[in-house]
Amino acid sequence: MTPIVFRDVDVLTGEEPSVLRGATVVVDEGRIRRVDPPGGGENAWPPGARVISGRGRALLPGAVNLHNHAAMTLFRGFADDMSLMPWLTTRIWPAEARLTPEDVYWGALLCMAEMLRAGTTAFVDMYLFEDEVAEAAVQAGMRAVLSPGIVDTDGRGPERLAQAVDFVRRWQGREGGRIQAMLGPHAPYTCSPGFLREVGEAARELDCGIHIHLHETEGEVEEYVARHGRRPIPALAELGLFERPVVAAHCVHVDEEDLAVLAAMKGGVAHNPVSNLKLGSGVAPVEAMLARGVRVGLGTDGPTSTNDVSVFLEMRVASWLAKVRARDGAALPARRSFELGTRGGADVLGWADAGRIRPGAWADVVLVRLCAPRFEPLLDLHSAVVYTLADADVEMVLVGGQVVLEGGRPTRIDEEKARAEVRARARRLVEGL
Ligand SMILES: [Zn+2]
């Protein structure tokens, strides 16, 4: 792998000090080796390094997309303008019943092209045929945490759990650790308490995390209370699920007891503001979560619920929503929102080496060009990146020091082929539905 030197570049570090102007960042053997002030460290560049000018640009930690169903590019535009339950039961589940493994491969690969173009270096996924998502991530060069989605509505839960356990055993730590695996029980309304207890036990045995949808809509929480006498989050804690690191997607409708459980657990919450807005699910109390010590990262949810898979868009909307919820323009400022979309997601996953630009961290970084008129006068880099940045401004992406996007285009994905495959396959999947 050729060492890379980003020279004379403004850096958003994701920690203190949060901004470095005109710095030099040296990447070698998959990691950030040096971060030097202007003019410093020139003698320490690795031999044969590729030197990239950072003039007019900024180097950022790659965004971590904490919740996705990447292959759902296949259904983008097929089920808009609906609430979650009718969306799932009348559109998504019938269409998903037609999916083949090849459909999932192409759908996921196209989403990875989209994520890379939007400055995302890592994502957490839950879906069917997750082996195909893993193969696509290997191809795309992205860092991925993959969980086969499992439900237990038809009595076939144990069979699916056995397959998921096998998936985790086969994929955990592959590609030098770039691919990780979790168990993905879909939600408390599609998995019985007894089954979730089994999932928790399996996760303990595998020493892996759990990825689950929690408290996305008010109705699902009320229904669970009517059936089981208590709210899902404390019930799941009692079942032992939170003894493992959990990526809890949504957590839109949470009370004080729920927040206390979330604050005490390993892992954290994947906040998906665009999906929650579009499906009419509600507004998650992110500031209350942060105030109580809950770890929070940002996710896009699947391309069918969000339509535009960009963590930077989620940062912007997360800030806006927090402000509207609090009726306070000072709520969730740009810098905080930027940290949620980068370091926040990494912290939920227990990755101390991601979401920061500092010596020793993984070289998962994004070079953005801030030369368009709409960035001037560029007084505040966090503001520019959260409130103004668009996909077209993303020039280069590295994952583990490997160049996976250059000149705004993924280096390892045939985008024309992926687009054509998804277009043709989507038509077949939704025909007559
Ligand atoms: Zn989801």
Short mmCIF file of N, CA and C in Angstrom, two decimals, residues 59 66 116 126 130 249 318 375:
data_model
loop_
_atom_site.label_atom_id
_atom_site.label_comp_id
_atom_site.label_asym_id
_atom_site.label_seq_id
_atom_site.Cartn_x
_atom_site.Cartn_y
_atom_site.Cartn_z
N LEU A 59 -9.54 17.71 5.55
CA LEU A 59 -9.47 16.27 5.80
C LEU A 59 -10.30 15.96 7.04
N LEU A 66 -24.28 4.23 11.19
CA LEU A 66 -24.52 3.26 12.26
C LEU A 66 -25.75 2.37 12.04
N LEU A 116 -19.77 5.87 -0.25
CA LEU A 116 -18.40 6.38 -0.44
C LEU A 116 -18.44 7.78 -1.02
N MET A 126 -28.05 -4.49 8.42
CA MET A 126 -28.89 -5.63 8.79
C MET A 126 -29.75 -5.98 7.58
N GLU A 130 -27.08 -11.78 4.00
CA GLU A 130 -26.02 -10.86 4.41
C GLU A 130 -24.64 -11.28 3.89
N ALA A 249 -31.14 0.82 17.08
CA ALA A 249 -31.57 1.76 16.04
C ALA A 249 -32.86 2.46 16.45
N ALA A 318 -30.04 16.23 12.00
CA ALA A 318 -30.01 15.99 13.45
C ALA A 318 -29.93 17.32 14.20
N PHE A 375 -19.33 27.99 0.08
CA PHE A 375 -18.55 27.80 1.31
C PHE A 375 -17.95 29.10 1.86
#
